[in-house]
Amino acid sequence: MKILIEREPLMASIQNVMKAISSKPTIPILSGIKLEANQQEVTLTGSNSDITIESIIPSEEDGVVNIHEIVPGSVVIQAKFLPEIIRKLPENQVELSVDDDMNVLIKSGHAEFKLNGQDTEEYPQLPVLQTDNSFHLQIDLLKMLIRQTNFAVSVSETRPILTGVHLKLENEQLELVATDSHRLASRKINMTDTDGLTFNNVVIPGKSLSELNKILDDTQEPIQISVTDNQILFRTKHLYFLSRLLDGNYPETSRLIPNQSKTVVNVNSKDLIESIDRASLLAKDNRNNIVKLVTQGQNILQITSHSPEIGYVEETLETNAIEGEELKISFNAKYMIDALKAIGTDQVSINFTGAMRPFIMQPDEDDEPILQLITPVRTY
Amino acid sequence: MKKGRIIYHVDMNSFYASVEMAYNPKLKGKPVAIAGNPEERRGIVVTSSYEARAKGVKTTMPLWQAFQHCPELIVLKPNFDRYREASRHMFSILSEVTPIVQPVSIDEGYMDVTDYVGSQNPIKLAEELQKRVLNELDLPSSIGIAPNKFLAKMASDMKKPLGITVLRKREIKEKLWKLSIGEMYGVGQKTADKLKKLDIETIGDLALKDVMTLKNLLGINGERLHQRANGIDDRPVDPDAVNDFKSIGNSTTLPYDMTDQQEINRIFDQLSEKVADRMERKEVVSENIQIMIRYHDRKTITRSRQLREFVETKQEISQLAKQLFQQHWNEDPVRLLGVTAQQLTAKDEMFKQLDLFNYEKEAEKEELYLTVDQLKEKYGDNTFVKLKSQRQAKMSTSFQKDFLNEYKNNQNNSK
């Protein structure tokens, strides 16, 4: 095997597949990156027990030549040193060749690295995904869906199923839900060309989604999503991203969302974020990061926080309107800020049903079916 | 909350010195000072008799200075066992009058006698109480009688020794307001300095100042002090308030100087068990564990670890203590070991993050919490105050804490 390749696309591909390489792999060979060259392209693969990433470098694309010479072949190279080696090579072109004993030679300018490679026969065969359950999304939309929900997954393994984002496609509507049992993020979008495809209880590990989000560029190109019983594949022109799904039944969350409210507050998101952020300055030290919110009359919110050993902060915020019953409620400031940022609209409407009950936040304009729910804290 | 409560504040007069005089009547009428163990307290006067005070001896004064004021001063080392014993008797006499007794320190406490005074005149009852303590224990006390704790406390200070002072709310203008602000219970040096900048020299000046100004200056405490100055104090006499501590620690002097780590670990297990037991009784959890090591040469170190989570069990505490010991022990023989749980939070003062899947259990009680909340608001009982409030005992030694703990235990055992 031998390739003469541009350093930049090689570097980008290495960085993509590195996201799947674990420092403690289940089998030793997975600490390496697999390189495969055929006449048209070079494919890099990285894999761990949860995700597998393949990144494809075409020899030529849109008139730009990435690979100048290809002698087909394959090798597995230790991933630990490869990114740094390629990054620091002196020239823009890299020659990478492998002899029959799997010795890898990397040359660029006057620099030469000799690395010990491994035969790809030992590299596990990646499962071939066979499914007709596929649909398309725009990449930038998928990235937004991930940003708006993935932050709410649980980081604790006490209920493993909650460490993932729940995906459901029904009646041409795709819904993503994440909850750590203290807050919940939900986002729906209408689909047009799903060909009557439906699925439920597809739970993608939160970690997989955050890696995917890092790899994908914010473009309007399509990404194909294919779902099987235990795996999900995201596929763009030059990328395969395969993740395992979480086992188990995702809890029914729709019943958790209150459908009535006793107090409705309509407020500017940015103002609210800033004042919650200020109030939580004192609370941050305190693991709970609790702020208290009190309605005052028709349009004033009072936001306070008290840390026993530090001090007290109080601030009032003018809202657009407050309707319904008076309310005092305490909650984790971080949850509120996360949720407001995920909603991302100018105005937000907050529906409360009582101090001990979850409250929901939604954009004021109803064109974005996003919902953020937060469970309050009980202060004794 | 009842109207027209009758609260006593019972304050023992120069308690340690009085106990010594009761033990050794020859000391009566002489200037006596109790000064702590010279090594530990660097020879500072802990308390002194009225005869010594008349000569200018003051609490916390270094001994050499005390002798300058009063060359014939008799200095005694403290006998904590005696004081503990006397205090226990004193509080048991108080408890015979009413079960609602709240010890504040080893030598003072509040009583709510509203429901126990019967047809008796409250002043008469106080006189009898004072007499009983004097006759049975040979100890002088002052009693303040008022409709609330703050006024009772201020009243007991007005006449010493062996005073009985009634402070009615309608009398605060002439009796309370003329006092300088520094004499007000709850106003320390720093607060007094701040208030003086606002030209508040007397308690009356404070009472007449507008609340907002005070709130800006001192926060919630400003509002509270303003109320107190106006004779308002709704705090109940709470026999369980003994719980309000900032730390719980146990230490032990070893039977011989130890170097064997296994033996030392066993001591840590024992100490941690005691600490965990006390924490359990007080229903608190800790975020900081400290150990104390005193070496054979009396060199003493304390080392602590700040935790990210609450600990409460013997195992948790003991493990942390042993880790700390291992990190900081210089392998010299050890004479004394101590374990202290610091940064305590009452279990019921922790926040509870509700769970989306079972919040309904809590939500069912929403009405109840709401009512409790409203009551708290009405009576100004801020949930956060409890931990912060420092008992105003002049000497907040671990000895006093231990004493209060014992008092509490006895109460529990007798129940």
XYZ file of C-alpha atoms in Angstrom, chain A residues 159 162 179 181-184 251 255-256 286-288 290 306 308-309 312 328 332 335 353-358 373 375-380, chain B residues 220 246 287 307-310 347-357 359-360 362-366 369 373 376-377 382-384 387-388:
68
model
C -30.973 4.842 35.257
C -31.797 8.255 30.743
C -34.382 13.962 30.630
C -35.335 13.109 35.760
C -34.880 16.669 37.038
C -35.433 18.508 33.791
C -36.645 17.501 30.397
C -40.103 5.989 30.082
C -47.720 12.183 30.705
C -45.111 14.090 32.725
C -23.333 25.845 46.926
C -23.667 22.630 44.984
C -27.343 23.136 44.582
C -30.605 27.360 43.826
C -29.069 33.115 49.491
C -25.774 30.730 54.167
C -22.099 31.582 54.533
C -27.834 37.354 49.705
C -42.916 31.372 44.838
C -31.572 25.019 39.991
C -31.216 24.112 34.546
C -48.620 24.787 38.040
C -47.399 25.199 41.610
C -44.239 25.426 43.693
C -43.783 21.668 43.940
C -44.625 20.844 40.356
C -42.626 20.913 37.157
C -39.403 21.388 31.542
C -38.637 20.313 38.247
C -38.263 22.713 41.157
C -36.431 22.067 44.394
C -38.184 21.849 47.642
C -36.705 24.217 50.166
C -37.463 23.074 53.633
C -31.933 40.707 56.958
C -21.369 24.673 63.574
C -19.222 18.755 54.294
C -15.904 17.491 50.598
C -18.094 17.750 47.589
C -20.869 15.714 49.097
C -22.462 15.360 52.480
C -30.891 17.548 57.140
C -34.092 19.466 56.855
C -32.299 22.544 55.573
C -30.909 20.851 52.555
C -32.551 21.480 49.284
C -34.293 18.601 47.713
C -34.299 18.483 43.962
C -37.657 17.019 43.044
C -37.722 14.121 40.655
C -39.857 14.329 37.577
C -40.997 10.758 37.956
C -42.506 14.619 42.442
C -46.165 13.993 43.088
C -44.021 16.001 47.446
C -46.599 17.927 45.509
C -49.353 16.330 47.547
C -48.004 18.143 50.562
C -47.802 21.425 48.706
C -45.570 23.522 52.857
C -44.081 29.012 54.554
C -42.585 31.475 58.685
C -43.062 34.634 56.739
C -36.004 32.711 58.004
C -35.012 29.139 57.221
C -31.451 30.165 56.553
C -27.194 27.736 60.833
C -25.812 31.206 60.744
